[in-house]
Short mmCIF file of C-alpha atoms in Angstrom, two decimals:
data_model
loop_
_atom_site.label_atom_id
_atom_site.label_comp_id
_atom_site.label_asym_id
_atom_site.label_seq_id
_atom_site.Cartn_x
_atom_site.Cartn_y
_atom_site.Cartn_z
CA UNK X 280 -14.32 -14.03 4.85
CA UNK X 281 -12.24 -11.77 7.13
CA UNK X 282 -9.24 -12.70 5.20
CA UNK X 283 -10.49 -10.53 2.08
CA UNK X 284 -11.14 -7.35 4.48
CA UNK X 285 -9.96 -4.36 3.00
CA UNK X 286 -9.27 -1.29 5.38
CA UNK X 287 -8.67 1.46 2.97
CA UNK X 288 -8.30 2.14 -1.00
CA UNK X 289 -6.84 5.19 -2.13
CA UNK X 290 -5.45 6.73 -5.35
CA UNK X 291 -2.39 8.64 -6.22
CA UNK X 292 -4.01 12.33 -7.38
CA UNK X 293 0.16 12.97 -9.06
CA UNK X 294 -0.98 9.43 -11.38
CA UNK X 295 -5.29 8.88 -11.08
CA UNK X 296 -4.90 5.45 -12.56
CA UNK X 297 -2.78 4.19 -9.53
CA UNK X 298 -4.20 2.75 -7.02
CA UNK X 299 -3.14 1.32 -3.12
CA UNK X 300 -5.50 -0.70 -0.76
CA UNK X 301 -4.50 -2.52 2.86
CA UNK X 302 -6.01 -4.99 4.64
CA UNK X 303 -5.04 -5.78 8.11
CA UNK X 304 -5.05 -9.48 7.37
CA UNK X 305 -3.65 -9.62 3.97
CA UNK X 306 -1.29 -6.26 3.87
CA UNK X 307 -0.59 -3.65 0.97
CA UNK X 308 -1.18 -3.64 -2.17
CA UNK X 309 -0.39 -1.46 -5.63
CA UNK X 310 -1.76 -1.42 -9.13
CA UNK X 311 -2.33 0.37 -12.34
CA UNK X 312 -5.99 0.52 -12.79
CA UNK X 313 -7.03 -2.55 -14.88
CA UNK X 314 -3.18 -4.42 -14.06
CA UNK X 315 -2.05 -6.68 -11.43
CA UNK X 316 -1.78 -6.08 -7.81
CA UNK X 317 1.63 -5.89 -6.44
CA UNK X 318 2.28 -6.81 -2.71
CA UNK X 319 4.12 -3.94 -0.84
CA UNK X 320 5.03 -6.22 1.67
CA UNK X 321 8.82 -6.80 0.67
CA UNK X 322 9.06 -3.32 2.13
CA UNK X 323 7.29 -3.75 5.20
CA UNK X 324 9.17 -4.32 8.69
CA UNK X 325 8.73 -8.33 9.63
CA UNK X 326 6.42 -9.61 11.33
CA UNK X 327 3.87 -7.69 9.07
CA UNK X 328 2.17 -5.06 10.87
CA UNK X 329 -1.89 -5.09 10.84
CA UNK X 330 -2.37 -2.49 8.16
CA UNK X 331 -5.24 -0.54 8.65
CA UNK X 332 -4.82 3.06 6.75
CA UNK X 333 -3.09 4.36 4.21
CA UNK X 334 -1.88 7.43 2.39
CA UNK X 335 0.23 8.67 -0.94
CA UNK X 336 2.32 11.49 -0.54
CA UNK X 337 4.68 12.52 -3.39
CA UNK X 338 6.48 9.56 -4.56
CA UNK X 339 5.89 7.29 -1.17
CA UNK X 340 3.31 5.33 0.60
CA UNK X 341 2.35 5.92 4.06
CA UNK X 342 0.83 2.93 5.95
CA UNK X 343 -0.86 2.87 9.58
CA UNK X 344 -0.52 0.05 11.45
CA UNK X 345 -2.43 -1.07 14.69
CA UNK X 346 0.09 -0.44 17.39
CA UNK X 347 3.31 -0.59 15.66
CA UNK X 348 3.53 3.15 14.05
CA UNK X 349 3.52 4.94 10.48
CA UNK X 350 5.93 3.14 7.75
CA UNK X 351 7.07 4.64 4.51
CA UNK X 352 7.22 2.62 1.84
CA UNK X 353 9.26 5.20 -0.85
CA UNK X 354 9.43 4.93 -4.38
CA UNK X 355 6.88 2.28 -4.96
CA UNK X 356 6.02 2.84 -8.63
CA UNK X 357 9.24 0.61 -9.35
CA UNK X 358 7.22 -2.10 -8.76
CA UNK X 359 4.67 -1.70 -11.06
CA UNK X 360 4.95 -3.38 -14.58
#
């Protein structure tokens, strides 16, 4: 199903038991280990980029897309339950 491919899953060394993953279909993706995923994509520039890579860097993500650049998505343990 290329609709479930995931790119890249990485966790947040500052909190081990956060997690982010991207897909280039589906887009990007937070969670506490164990918890819900939460969609990034609210902060994500319209039409959604192809997500391939990502990165955690202090308190913000860092997502590479396929031709449209490097977004930061800051603060995005607000989002998380």
């Amino acid at each position: 199903n290329a609709s479930a491919t995931l790119a890249q899953i990485v966790f947040d060394r500052a909190h081990p038991d956060i997690a982010v993953a991207c897909s280039p279909f589906t887009g990007v993706f937070v969670s506490k280990i164990g918890g819900p995923w939460k969609s990034l994509e609210p902060f994500l520039p319209k039409p959604l980029p192809a997500v391939v890579s990502v990165a955690i860097a202090n308190d913000s993500v860092y997502c590479g897309s396929e031709g449209r650049g490097i977004f930061r998505v800051t603060h995005y343990l607000s989002i998380l339950p």
